[in-house]
Amino acid sequence: MTTYKIIFQSGVTTDIEAGSIELNDVLDKVKVQDDDGQEIDEMYLDFDDISAIIPQ
């Protein structure tokens, strides 16, 4: 798992652990997956609220 720093448009930041994060701007969806490629259902990120995703 990789630690990602999420920066929201409001200026709030948070760190999350995930295998991968994929942005799909066509579907306005953020897909958060574990190391096995399974989507983490407990994790919801609103595409429009995110300013940056930085792998740490």
PDB file of C-alpha atoms in Angstrom:
ATOM      1  CA  MET A   1       0.000   0.000   0.000  1.00  0.00           C
ATOM      2  CA  THR A   2       1.096   3.538  -0.707  1.00  0.00           C
ATOM      3  CA  THR A   3       0.364   6.631   1.361  1.00  0.00           C
ATOM      4  CA  TYR A   4      -1.317   9.399  -0.633  1.00  0.00           C
ATOM      5  CA  LYS A   5      -1.772  13.000   0.495  1.00  0.00           C
ATOM      6  CA  ILE A   6      -5.134  14.327  -0.676  1.00  0.00           C
ATOM      7  CA  ILE A   7      -5.474  18.106  -0.923  1.00  0.00           C
ATOM      8  CA  PHE A   8      -9.027  19.381  -1.162  1.00  0.00           C
ATOM      9  CA  GLN A   9     -10.101  22.691  -2.696  1.00  0.00           C
ATOM     10  CA  SER A  10     -10.977  23.945   0.783  1.00  0.00           C
ATOM     11  CA  GLY A  11      -7.306  23.624   1.764  1.00  0.00           C
ATOM     12  CA  VAL A  12      -7.889  20.621   4.036  1.00  0.00           C
ATOM     13  CA  THR A  13      -5.383  17.788   3.613  1.00  0.00           C
ATOM     14  CA  THR A  14      -5.515  14.149   4.643  1.00  0.00           C
ATOM     15  CA  ASP A  15      -3.342  11.075   4.207  1.00  0.00           C
ATOM     16  CA  ILE A  16      -4.821   7.767   3.077  1.00  0.00           C
ATOM     17  CA  GLU A  17      -3.324   4.320   2.464  1.00  0.00           C
ATOM     18  CA  ALA A  18      -4.321   2.654  -0.804  1.00  0.00           C
ATOM     19  CA  GLY A  19      -2.896   0.360  -3.439  1.00  0.00           C
ATOM     20  CA  SER A  20      -3.811   2.843  -6.180  1.00  0.00           C
ATOM     21  CA  ILE A  21      -5.998   5.849  -6.874  1.00  0.00           C
ATOM     22  CA  GLU A  22      -7.394   6.417 -10.361  1.00  0.00           C
ATOM     23  CA  LEU A  23      -9.145   9.579 -11.478  1.00  0.00           C
ATOM     24  CA  ASN A  24     -11.702   9.305 -14.262  1.00  0.00           C
ATOM     25  CA  ASP A  25     -12.683  12.805 -15.345  1.00  0.00           C
ATOM     26  CA  VAL A  26     -15.138  11.464 -17.937  1.00  0.00           C
ATOM     27  CA  LEU A  27     -17.207   9.701 -15.254  1.00  0.00           C
ATOM     28  CA  ASP A  28     -16.312  12.210 -12.486  1.00  0.00           C
ATOM     29  CA  LYS A  29     -15.249   9.251 -10.364  1.00  0.00           C
ATOM     30  CA  VAL A  30     -12.315   8.549  -8.073  1.00  0.00           C
ATOM     31  CA  LYS A  31     -11.507   4.828  -7.830  1.00  0.00           C
ATOM     32  CA  VAL A  32      -9.568   3.832  -4.702  1.00  0.00           C
ATOM     33  CA  GLN A  33      -8.168   0.275  -4.813  1.00  0.00           C
ATOM     34  CA  ASP A  34      -6.250  -1.970  -2.432  1.00  0.00           C
ATOM     35  CA  ASP A  35      -3.087  -3.866  -3.377  1.00  0.00           C
ATOM     36  CA  ASP A  36      -5.170  -6.692  -4.884  1.00  0.00           C
ATOM     37  CA  GLY A  37      -6.996  -4.315  -7.247  1.00  0.00           C
ATOM     38  CA  GLN A  38     -10.267  -4.496  -5.311  1.00  0.00           C
ATOM     39  CA  GLU A  39     -12.136  -1.219  -4.969  1.00  0.00           C
ATOM     40  CA  ILE A  40     -12.276   0.016  -1.358  1.00  0.00           C
ATOM     41  CA  ASP A  41     -15.998   0.667  -0.875  1.00  0.00           C
ATOM     42  CA  GLU A  42     -15.544   2.447   2.466  1.00  0.00           C
ATOM     43  CA  MET A  43     -13.557   5.184   0.733  1.00  0.00           C
ATOM     44  CA  TYR A  44     -15.471   7.863  -1.190  1.00  0.00           C
ATOM     45  CA  LEU A  45     -13.727  10.886  -2.668  1.00  0.00           C
ATOM     46  CA  ASP A  46     -15.691  13.542  -4.553  1.00  0.00           C
ATOM     47  CA  PHE A  47     -13.910  14.248  -7.839  1.00  0.00           C
ATOM     48  CA  ASP A  48     -14.923  17.934  -7.863  1.00  0.00           C
ATOM     49  CA  ASP A  49     -13.543  18.640  -4.368  1.00  0.00           C
ATOM     50  CA  ILE A  50      -9.974  17.386  -4.974  1.00  0.00           C
ATOM     51  CA  SER A  51      -7.176  19.785  -5.886  1.00  0.00           C
ATOM     52  CA  ALA A  52      -4.287  17.278  -5.798  1.00  0.00           C
ATOM     53  CA  ILE A  53      -3.344  13.697  -5.008  1.00  0.00           C
ATOM     54  CA  ILE A  54       0.330  13.263  -4.138  1.00  0.00           C
ATOM     55  CA  PRO A  55       1.926   9.829  -3.595  1.00  0.00           C
ATOM     56  CA  GLN A  56       4.244   9.964  -0.582  1.00  0.00           C
TER      57      GLN A  56
END
